[in-house]
Short mmCIF file of C-alpha atoms in Angstrom, two decimals:
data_model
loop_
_atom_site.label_atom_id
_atom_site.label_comp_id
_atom_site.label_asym_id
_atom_site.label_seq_id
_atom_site.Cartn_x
_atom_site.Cartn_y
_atom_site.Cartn_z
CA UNK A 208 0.00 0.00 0.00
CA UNK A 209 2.55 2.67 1.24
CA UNK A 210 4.70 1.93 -2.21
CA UNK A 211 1.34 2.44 -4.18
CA UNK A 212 0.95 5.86 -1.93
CA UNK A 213 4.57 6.67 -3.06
CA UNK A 214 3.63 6.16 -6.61
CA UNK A 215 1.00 8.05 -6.69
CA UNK A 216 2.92 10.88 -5.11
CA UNK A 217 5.65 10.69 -7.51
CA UNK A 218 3.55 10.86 -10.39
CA UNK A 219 1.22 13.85 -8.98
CA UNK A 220 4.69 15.76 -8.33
CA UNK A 221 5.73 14.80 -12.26
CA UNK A 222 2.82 16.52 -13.16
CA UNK A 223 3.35 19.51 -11.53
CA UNK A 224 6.77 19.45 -12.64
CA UNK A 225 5.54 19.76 -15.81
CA UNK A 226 3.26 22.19 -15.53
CA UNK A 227 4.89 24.65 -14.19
CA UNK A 228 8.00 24.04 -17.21
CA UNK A 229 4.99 24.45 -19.35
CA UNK A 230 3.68 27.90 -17.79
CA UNK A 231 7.31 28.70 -17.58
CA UNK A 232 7.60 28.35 -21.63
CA UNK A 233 4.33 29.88 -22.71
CA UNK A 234 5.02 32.77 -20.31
CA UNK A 235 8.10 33.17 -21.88
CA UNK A 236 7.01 33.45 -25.57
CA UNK A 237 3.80 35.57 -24.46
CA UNK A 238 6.28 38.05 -22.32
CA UNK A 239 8.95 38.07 -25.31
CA UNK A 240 7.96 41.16 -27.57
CA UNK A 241 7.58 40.17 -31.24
CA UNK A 242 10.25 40.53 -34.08
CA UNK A 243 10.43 43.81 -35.30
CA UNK A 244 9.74 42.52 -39.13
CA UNK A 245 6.34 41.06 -37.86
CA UNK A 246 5.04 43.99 -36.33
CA UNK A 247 5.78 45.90 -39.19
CA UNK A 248 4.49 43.76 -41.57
CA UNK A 249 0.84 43.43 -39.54
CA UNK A 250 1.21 47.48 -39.88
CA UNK A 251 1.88 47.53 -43.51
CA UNK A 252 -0.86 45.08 -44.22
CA UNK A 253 -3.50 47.43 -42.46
CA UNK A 254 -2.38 50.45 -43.67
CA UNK A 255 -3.04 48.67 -47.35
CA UNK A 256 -6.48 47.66 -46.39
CA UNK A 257 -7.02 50.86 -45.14
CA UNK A 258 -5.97 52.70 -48.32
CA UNK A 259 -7.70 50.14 -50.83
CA UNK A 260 -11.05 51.06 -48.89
CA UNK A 261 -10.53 54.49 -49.25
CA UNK A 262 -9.43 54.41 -52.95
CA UNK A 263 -12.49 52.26 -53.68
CA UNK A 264 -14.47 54.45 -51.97
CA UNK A 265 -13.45 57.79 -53.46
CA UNK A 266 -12.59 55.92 -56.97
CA UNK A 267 -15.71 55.62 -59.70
CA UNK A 268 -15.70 53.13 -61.70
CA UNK A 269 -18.90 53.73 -64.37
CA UNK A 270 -20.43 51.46 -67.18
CA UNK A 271 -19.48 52.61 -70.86
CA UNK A 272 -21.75 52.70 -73.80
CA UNK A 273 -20.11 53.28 -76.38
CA UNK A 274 -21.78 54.24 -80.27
CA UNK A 275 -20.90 55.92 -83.69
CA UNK A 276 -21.76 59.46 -83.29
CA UNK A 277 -22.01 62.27 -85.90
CA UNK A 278 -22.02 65.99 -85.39
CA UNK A 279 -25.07 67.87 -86.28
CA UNK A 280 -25.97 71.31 -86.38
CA UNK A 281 -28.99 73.02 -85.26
CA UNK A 282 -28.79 75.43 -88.70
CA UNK A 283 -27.47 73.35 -91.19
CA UNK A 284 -25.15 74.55 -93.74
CA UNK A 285 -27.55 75.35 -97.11
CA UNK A 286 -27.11 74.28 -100.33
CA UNK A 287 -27.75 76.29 -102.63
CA UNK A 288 -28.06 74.66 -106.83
CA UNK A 289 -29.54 75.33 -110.14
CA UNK A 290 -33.25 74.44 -110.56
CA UNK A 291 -32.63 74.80 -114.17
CA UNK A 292 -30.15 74.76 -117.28
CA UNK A 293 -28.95 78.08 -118.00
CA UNK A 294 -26.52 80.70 -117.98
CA UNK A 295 -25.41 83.08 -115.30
CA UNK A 296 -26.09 86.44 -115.65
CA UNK A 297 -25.58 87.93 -112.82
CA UNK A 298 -23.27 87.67 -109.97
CA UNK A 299 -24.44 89.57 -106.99
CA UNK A 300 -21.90 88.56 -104.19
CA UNK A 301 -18.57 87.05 -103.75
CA UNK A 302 -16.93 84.34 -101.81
CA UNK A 303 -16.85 84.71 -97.72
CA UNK A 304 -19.42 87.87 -98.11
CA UNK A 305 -22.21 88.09 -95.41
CA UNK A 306 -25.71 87.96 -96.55
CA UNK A 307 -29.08 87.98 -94.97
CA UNK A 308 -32.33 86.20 -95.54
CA UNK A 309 -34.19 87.44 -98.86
CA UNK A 310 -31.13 89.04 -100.51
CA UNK A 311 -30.24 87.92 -104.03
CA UNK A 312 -27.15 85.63 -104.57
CA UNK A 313 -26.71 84.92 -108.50
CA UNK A 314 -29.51 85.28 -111.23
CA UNK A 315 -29.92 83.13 -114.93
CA UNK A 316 -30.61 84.75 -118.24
CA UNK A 317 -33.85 85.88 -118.90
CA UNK A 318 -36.09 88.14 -120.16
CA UNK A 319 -36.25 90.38 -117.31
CA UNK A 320 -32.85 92.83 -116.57
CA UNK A 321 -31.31 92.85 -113.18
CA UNK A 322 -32.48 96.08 -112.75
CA UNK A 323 -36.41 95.27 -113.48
CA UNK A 324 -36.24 92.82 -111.14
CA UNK A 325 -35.08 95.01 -108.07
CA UNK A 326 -37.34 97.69 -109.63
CA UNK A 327 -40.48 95.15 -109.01
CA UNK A 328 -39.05 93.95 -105.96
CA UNK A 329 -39.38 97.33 -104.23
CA UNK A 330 -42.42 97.53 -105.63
CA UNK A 331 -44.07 94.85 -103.64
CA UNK A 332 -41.39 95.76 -101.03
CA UNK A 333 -44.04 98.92 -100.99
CA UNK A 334 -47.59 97.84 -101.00
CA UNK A 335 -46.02 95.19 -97.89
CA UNK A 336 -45.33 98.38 -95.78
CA UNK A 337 -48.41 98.93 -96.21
CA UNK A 338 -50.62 97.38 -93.22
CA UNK A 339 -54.07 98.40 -93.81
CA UNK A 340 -54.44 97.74 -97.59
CA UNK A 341 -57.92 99.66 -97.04
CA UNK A 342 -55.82 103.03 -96.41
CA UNK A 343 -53.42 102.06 -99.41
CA UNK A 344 -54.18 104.79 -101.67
CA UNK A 345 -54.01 107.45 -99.60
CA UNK A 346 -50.78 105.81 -97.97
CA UNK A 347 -49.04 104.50 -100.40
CA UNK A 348 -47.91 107.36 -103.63
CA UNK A 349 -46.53 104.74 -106.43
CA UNK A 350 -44.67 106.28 -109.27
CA UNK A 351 -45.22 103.04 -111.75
CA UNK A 352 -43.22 103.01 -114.58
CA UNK A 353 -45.28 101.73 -117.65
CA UNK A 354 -42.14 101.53 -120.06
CA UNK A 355 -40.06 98.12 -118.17
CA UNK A 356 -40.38 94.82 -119.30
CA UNK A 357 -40.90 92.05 -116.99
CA UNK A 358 -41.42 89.51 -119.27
CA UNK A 359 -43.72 86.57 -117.94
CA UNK A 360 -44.62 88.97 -115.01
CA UNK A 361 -45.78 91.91 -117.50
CA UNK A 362 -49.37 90.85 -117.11
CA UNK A 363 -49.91 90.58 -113.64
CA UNK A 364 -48.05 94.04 -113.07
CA UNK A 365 -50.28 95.46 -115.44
CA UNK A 366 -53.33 94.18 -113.63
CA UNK A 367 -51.83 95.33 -110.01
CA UNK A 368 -50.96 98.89 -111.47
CA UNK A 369 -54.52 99.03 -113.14
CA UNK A 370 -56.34 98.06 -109.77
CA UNK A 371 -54.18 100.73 -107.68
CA UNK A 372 -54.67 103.70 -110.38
CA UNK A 373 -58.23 102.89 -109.91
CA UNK A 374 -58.59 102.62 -106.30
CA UNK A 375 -56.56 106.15 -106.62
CA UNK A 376 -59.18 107.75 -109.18
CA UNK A 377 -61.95 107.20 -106.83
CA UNK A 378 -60.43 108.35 -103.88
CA UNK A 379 -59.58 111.38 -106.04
CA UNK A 380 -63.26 111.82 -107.94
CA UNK A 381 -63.90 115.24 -106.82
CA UNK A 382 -67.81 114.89 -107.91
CA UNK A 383 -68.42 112.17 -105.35
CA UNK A 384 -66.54 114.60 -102.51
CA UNK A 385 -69.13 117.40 -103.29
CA UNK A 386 -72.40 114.97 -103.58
CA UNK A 387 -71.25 113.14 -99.99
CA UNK A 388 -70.85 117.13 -98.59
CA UNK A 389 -73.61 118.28 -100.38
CA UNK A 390 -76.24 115.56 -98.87
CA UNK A 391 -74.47 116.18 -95.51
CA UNK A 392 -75.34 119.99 -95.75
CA UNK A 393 -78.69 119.63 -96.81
CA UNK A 394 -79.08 116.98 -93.62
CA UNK A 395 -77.70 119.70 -91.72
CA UNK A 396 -80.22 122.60 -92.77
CA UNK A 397 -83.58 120.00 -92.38
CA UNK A 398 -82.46 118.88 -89.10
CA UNK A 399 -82.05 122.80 -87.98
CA UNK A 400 -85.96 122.90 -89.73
CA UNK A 401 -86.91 120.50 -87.67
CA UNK A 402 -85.36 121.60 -84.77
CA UNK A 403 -87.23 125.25 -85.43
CA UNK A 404 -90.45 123.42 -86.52
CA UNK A 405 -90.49 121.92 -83.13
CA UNK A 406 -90.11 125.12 -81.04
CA UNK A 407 -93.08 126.28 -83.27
CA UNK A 408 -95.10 123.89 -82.43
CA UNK A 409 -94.89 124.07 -78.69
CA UNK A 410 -95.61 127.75 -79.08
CA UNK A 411 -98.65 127.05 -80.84
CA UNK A 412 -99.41 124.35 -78.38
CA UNK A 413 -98.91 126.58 -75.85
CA UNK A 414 -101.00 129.20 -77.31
CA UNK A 415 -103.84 127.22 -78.22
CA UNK A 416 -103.91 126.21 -74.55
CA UNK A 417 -104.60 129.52 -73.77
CA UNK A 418 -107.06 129.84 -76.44
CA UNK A 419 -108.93 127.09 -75.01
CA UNK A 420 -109.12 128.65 -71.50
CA UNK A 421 -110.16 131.75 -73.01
CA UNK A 422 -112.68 129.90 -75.45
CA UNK A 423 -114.52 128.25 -72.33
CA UNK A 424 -114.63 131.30 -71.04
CA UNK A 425 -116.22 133.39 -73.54
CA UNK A 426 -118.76 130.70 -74.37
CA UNK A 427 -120.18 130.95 -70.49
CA UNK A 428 -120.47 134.55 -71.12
CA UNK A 429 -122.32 134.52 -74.32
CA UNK A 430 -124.35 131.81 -72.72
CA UNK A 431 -125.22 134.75 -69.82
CA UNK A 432 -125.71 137.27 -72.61
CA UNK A 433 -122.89 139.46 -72.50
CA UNK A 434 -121.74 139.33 -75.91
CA UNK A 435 -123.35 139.38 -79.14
CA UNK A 436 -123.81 136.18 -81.52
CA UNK A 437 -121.54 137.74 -83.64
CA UNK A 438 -119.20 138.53 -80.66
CA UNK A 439 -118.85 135.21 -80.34
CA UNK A 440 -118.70 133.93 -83.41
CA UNK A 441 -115.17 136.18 -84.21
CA UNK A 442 -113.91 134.84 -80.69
CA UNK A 443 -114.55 131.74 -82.25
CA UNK A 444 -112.69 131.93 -85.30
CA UNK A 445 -109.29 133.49 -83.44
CA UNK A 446 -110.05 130.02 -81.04
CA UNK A 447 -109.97 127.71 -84.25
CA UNK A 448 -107.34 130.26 -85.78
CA UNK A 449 -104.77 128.86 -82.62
CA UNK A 450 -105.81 125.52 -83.35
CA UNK A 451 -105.47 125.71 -87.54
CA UNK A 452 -101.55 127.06 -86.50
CA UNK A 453 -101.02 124.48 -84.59
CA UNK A 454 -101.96 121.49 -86.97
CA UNK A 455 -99.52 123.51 -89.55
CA UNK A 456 -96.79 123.74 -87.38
CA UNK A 457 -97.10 119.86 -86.94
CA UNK A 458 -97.37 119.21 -90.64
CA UNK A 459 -94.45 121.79 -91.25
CA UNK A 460 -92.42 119.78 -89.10
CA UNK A 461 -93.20 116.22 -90.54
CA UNK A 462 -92.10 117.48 -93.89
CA UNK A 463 -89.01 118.35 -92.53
CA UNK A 464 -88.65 114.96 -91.17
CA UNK A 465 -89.47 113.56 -94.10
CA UNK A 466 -87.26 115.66 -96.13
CA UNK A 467 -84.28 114.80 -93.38
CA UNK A 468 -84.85 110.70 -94.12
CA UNK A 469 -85.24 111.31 -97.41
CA UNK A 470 -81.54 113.29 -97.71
CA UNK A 471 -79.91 110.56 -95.15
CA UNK A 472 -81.69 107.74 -97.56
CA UNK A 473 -79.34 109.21 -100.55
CA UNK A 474 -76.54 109.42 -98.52
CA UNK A 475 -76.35 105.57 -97.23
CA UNK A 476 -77.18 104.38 -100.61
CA UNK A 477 -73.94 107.31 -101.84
CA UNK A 478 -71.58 106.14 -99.51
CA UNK A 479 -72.79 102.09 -99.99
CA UNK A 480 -72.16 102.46 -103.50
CA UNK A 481 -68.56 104.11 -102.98
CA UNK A 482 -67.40 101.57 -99.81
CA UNK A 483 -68.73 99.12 -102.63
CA UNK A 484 -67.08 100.25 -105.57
CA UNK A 485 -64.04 100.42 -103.66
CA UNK A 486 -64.38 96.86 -101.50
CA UNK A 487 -64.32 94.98 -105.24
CA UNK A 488 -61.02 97.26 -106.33
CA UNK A 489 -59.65 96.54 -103.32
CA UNK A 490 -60.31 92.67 -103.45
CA UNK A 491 -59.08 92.89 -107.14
CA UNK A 492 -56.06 95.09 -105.56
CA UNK A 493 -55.39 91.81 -103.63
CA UNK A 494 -56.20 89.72 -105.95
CA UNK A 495 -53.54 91.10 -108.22
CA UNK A 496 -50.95 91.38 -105.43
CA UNK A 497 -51.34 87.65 -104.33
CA UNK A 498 -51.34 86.50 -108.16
CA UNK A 499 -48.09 88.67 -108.59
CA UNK A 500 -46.14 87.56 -105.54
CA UNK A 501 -47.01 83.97 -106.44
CA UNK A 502 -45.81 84.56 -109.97
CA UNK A 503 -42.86 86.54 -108.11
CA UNK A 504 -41.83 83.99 -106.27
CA UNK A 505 -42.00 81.13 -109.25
CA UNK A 506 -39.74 82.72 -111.20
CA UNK A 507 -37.37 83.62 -108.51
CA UNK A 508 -36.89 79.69 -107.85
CA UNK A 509 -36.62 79.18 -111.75
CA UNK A 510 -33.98 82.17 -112.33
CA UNK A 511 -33.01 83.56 -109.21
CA UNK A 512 -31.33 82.16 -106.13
CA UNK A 513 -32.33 83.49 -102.71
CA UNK A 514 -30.42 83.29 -99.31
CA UNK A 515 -32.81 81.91 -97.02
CA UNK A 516 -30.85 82.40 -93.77
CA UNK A 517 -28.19 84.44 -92.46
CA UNK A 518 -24.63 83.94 -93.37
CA UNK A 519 -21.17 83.51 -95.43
CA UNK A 520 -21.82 82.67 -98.42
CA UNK A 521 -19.02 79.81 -99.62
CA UNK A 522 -18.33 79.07 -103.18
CA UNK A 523 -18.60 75.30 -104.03
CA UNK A 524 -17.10 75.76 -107.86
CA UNK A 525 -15.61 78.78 -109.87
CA UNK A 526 -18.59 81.52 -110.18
CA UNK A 527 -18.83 83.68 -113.13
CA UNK A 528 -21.08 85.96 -115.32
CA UNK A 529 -21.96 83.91 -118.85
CA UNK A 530 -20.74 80.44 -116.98
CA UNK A 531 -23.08 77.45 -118.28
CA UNK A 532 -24.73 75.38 -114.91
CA UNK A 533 -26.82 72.63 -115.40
CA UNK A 534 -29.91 71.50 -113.07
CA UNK A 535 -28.91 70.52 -109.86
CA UNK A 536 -25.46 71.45 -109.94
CA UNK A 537 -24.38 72.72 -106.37
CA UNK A 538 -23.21 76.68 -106.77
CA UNK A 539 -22.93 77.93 -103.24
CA UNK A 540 -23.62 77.05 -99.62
CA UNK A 541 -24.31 79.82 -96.96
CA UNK A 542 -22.55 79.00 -93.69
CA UNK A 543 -24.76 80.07 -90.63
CA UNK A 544 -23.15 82.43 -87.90
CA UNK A 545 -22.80 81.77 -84.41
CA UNK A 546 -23.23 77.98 -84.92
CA UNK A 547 -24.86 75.61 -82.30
CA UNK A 548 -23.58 72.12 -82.40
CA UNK A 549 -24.38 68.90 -80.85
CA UNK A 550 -23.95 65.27 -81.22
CA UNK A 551 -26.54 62.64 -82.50
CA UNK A 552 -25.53 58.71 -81.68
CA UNK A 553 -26.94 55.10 -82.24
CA UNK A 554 -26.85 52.40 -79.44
CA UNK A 555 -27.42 49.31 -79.24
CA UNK A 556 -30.48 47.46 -77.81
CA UNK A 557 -28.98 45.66 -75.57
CA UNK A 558 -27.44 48.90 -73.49
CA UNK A 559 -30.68 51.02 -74.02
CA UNK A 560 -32.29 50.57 -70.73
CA UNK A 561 -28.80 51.94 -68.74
CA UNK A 562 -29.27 55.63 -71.02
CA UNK A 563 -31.07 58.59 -69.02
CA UNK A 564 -31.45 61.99 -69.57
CA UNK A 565 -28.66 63.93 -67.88
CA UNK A 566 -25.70 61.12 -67.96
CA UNK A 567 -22.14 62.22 -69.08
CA UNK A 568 -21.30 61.66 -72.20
CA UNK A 569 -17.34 62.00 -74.02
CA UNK A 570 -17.19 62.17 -77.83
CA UNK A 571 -13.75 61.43 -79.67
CA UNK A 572 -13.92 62.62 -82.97
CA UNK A 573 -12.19 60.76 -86.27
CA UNK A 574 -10.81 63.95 -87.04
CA UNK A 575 -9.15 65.11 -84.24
CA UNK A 576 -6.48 62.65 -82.26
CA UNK A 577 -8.23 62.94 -78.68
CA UNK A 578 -5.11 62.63 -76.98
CA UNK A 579 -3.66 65.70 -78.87
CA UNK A 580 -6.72 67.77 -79.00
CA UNK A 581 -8.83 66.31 -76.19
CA UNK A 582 -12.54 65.06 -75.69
CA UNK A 583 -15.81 66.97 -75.66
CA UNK A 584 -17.65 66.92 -73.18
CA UNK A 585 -21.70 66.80 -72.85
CA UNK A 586 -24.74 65.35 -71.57
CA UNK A 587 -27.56 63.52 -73.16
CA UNK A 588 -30.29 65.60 -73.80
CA UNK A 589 -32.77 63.10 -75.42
CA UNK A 590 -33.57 59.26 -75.59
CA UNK A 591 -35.60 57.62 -78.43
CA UNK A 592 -37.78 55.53 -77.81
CA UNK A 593 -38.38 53.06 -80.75
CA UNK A 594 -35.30 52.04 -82.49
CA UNK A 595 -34.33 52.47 -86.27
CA UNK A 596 -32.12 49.74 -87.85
CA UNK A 597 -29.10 51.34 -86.13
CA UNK A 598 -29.93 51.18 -83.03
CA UNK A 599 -31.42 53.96 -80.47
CA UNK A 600 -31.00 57.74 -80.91
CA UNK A 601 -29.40 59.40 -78.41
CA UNK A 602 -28.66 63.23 -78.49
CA UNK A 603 -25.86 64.96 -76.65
CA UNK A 604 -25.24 68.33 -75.76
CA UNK A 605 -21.65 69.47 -76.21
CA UNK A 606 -20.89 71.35 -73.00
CA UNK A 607 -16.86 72.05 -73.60
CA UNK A 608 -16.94 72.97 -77.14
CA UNK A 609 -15.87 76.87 -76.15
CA UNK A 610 -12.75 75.75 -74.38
CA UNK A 611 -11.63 73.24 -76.45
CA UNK A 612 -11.42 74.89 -79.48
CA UNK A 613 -9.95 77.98 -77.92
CA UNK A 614 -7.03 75.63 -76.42
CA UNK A 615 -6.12 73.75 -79.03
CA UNK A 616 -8.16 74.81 -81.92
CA UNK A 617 -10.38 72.11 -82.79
CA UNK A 618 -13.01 73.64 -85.40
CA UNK A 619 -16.55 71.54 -84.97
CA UNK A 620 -17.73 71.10 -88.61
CA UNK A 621 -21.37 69.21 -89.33
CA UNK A 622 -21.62 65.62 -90.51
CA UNK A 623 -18.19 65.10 -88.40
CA UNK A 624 -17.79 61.12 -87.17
CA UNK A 625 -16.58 59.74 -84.01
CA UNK A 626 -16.93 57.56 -80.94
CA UNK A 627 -19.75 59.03 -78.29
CA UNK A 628 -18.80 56.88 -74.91
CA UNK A 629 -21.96 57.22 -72.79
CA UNK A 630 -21.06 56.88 -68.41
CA UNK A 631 -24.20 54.44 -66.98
CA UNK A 632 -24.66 53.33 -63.47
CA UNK A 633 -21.24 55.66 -62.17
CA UNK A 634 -20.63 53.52 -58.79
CA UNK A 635 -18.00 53.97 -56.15
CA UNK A 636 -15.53 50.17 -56.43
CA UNK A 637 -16.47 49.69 -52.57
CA UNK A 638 -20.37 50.10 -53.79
CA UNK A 639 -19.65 47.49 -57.16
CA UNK A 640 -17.86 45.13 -55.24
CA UNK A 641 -21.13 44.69 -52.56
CA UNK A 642 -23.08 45.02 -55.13
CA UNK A 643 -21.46 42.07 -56.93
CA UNK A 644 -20.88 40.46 -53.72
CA UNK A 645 -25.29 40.85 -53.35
CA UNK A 646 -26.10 39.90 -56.28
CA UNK A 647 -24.38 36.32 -55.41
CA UNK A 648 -26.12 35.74 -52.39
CA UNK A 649 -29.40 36.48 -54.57
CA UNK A 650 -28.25 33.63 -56.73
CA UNK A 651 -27.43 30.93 -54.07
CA UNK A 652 -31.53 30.76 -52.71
CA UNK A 653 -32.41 30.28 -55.92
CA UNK A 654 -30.22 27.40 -57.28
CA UNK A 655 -30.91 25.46 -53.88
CA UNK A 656 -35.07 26.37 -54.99
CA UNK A 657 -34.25 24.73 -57.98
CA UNK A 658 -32.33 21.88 -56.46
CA UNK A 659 -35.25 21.15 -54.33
CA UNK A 660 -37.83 21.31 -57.61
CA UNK A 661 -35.41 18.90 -59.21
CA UNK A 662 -35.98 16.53 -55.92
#
């Protein structure tokens, strides 16, 4: 028993032994500071972590759609060509000269001189200025000149000069001046009758009231025997004498009134007759106008060429007087100033859903190295939304275009190509990277739903 006892004691003493040689080692590595390498290392590895999260934080990393773009303008440059085969006969400006909408550029041969045409022009340039066509005549002083040719337009000028000499004769017809006064005088004088005619009669109103009084009178007095039959009798007569005045003041008045109606009748139907006389000249004035403008303008597009915008006009081919052009041929083009650009781009399908108004947008043009002359900027403005064979329209504002060109001269020019790179869905890395990281876990549930199914 007592060796057992020792035994045991031995062994619980071995264990303690070895124990505390145990707590002695792991105290020692625990108290021992680390190597310097390892701390260092731990250091570097956090400040890394540290700075990745910060670069993917500030650092965007956006979705590119890219598309061939083409510049557009919002005036286009115009075109001018011949409409027909001809001859030039007049030149009226010269390369790089400003010009404005509605002035003459080059004219054909024809019938008509140069200087008939601007002679008609400022004709109708003339009866335009003229608002109220109804005041024309007295308005409006045309000196026509009966002796020009105008060719196919001879006619029609004829028939506009004939309807404004006549609207000017009647306005000048001295004999319908002095019947309108005349009728207005007379009107005058009757309504002054009438005016006297009335006072008349409430005087002999007024008087045969008192001849009544003094009638009644009389008759009560004769009755008592005062006067004489015969007394009575001539008091009689003066009574009926007040009353006979008074009836022919009344009818003296209603001829006057008669007479009055009668003048103002003639005057109505006088002045219908003129404001109709001179409503169908002036609808044949009109007439004329329209007819000539119309014929103006058809043989302006024939022979003539027109600028219809403002400005610089840019020969396409050599220009002369007596140079043969054939229909079609492009002459001229008239540059618009103060330009507006922007940028119109096809997309693909399959990208369409990630475009919205407002995104940033960078165009690198075909003829302009981007790295040399750098990228303009915009945003897009508007979205299709049914495609064309291309794709999707997309149009882009061109923000930049000011400073670009003044820093390295980069001229914008219509119908110029490039590469329009649209920015969609412009996320931090640290918000892509959970994003990724979500849309896995979204996956998982649903392949284990479909595992199950399979089951």
């Amino acid at each position: 028993m007592e060796e057992v006892k020792d035994q045991i004691q031995k062994e619980k003493k071995s264990s303690l032994e070895e124990q505390a040689l145990r707590s002695f080692v792991v105290n020692d590595i625990i108290n021992k500071p680390p190597h310097w390498l390892l701390r260092w290392g731990v250091t570097s590895v956090f400040i890394v972590i540290i700075l990745v999260l910060l670069a993917s934080w500030f650092v965007r990393y956006p979705d590119i759609i890219s598309g061939m773009a083409t510049v557009k303008a919002e005036n286009p440059v115009v075109l001018k060509s011949s409409l027909v085969n001809g001859r030039l006969n007049k030149l009226f400006v010269v390369d790089g000269q400003k010009v404005q909408k509605g002035d003459a550029l080059l004219s054909f041969e024809n019938p008509m001189s140069a200087d008939e045409y601007s002679y008609l022009q400022s004709f109708l340039i003339q009866f335009d200025s003229i608002s109220n066509k109804s005041d024309l005549a007295q308005n409006l002083i045309l000196d026509i000149d009966t002796n020009r040719n105008f060719g196919l337009l001879q006619a029609s000028f004829n028939r506009l000069s004939s309807a404004y000499l006549a609207i000017q004769e009647l306005n000048s017809r001295s004999i319908d001046s002095m019947r309108l006064l005349n009728l207005k005088e007379q009107i005058s004088n009757y309504e002054n009758l009438v005016s006297i005619a009335e006072t008349q009669v409430r005087i002999a109103r007024n008087e045969l009231r008192n001849a009544e009084q003094k009638h009644k009178a009389d008759k009560k007095l004769f009755k008592e025997g005062v006067y004489s039959k015969v007394d009575f009798m001539d008091m009689e007569s003066a009574y009926r004498g007040k009353l006979s005045a008074l009836e022919n003041a009344k009818q003296t008045k209603g001829q006057y009134k008669v007479t009055t109606a009668d003048y103002k009748r003639q005057l109505s139907e006088l002045e219908y007759e003129l404001q109709k006389e001179r409503r169908e000249l002036l609808i044949e004035l009109n007439q004329a106008l329209a007819t000539l403008k119309s014929e103006m303008t058809n043989w302006e597009q024939s022979n003539i060429i027109l600028a219809n915008t403002d400005g610089t006009i840019n020969y396409l081919v050599d220009l002369f007087e007596g140079r043969t052009v054939l229909a079609g041929e492009p002459l001229l083009a008239i540059i618009p100033e103060d330009q507006q650009y922007y940028v119109s781009a096809f997309i693909p399908p399959s990208n369409y859903g990630k475009v919205q108004i407002g995104q940033e947008a960078n165009l690198k043009l075909d003829n302009y190295n981007w790295q040399e002359f750098g990228i303009l900027k915009g945003k897009v403005k508007t979205v299709s939304e049914l495609p064309t064979e291309e794709g999707y329209r997309v149009v882009v504002e061109v923000l930049n275009y000011p400073e670009v060109k003044a820093a390295h001269k980069l001229e914008l020019r219509p119908e110029m190509n490039g590469m329009l790179e649209i920015k969609t869905n412009d996320l931090r890395l640290i918000e892509r990277f959970f994003h990724n990281l979500k849309k896995i876990f979204e996956r998982k549930p649903i392949k284990k739903d479909e595992e199950k199914d399979e089951k």
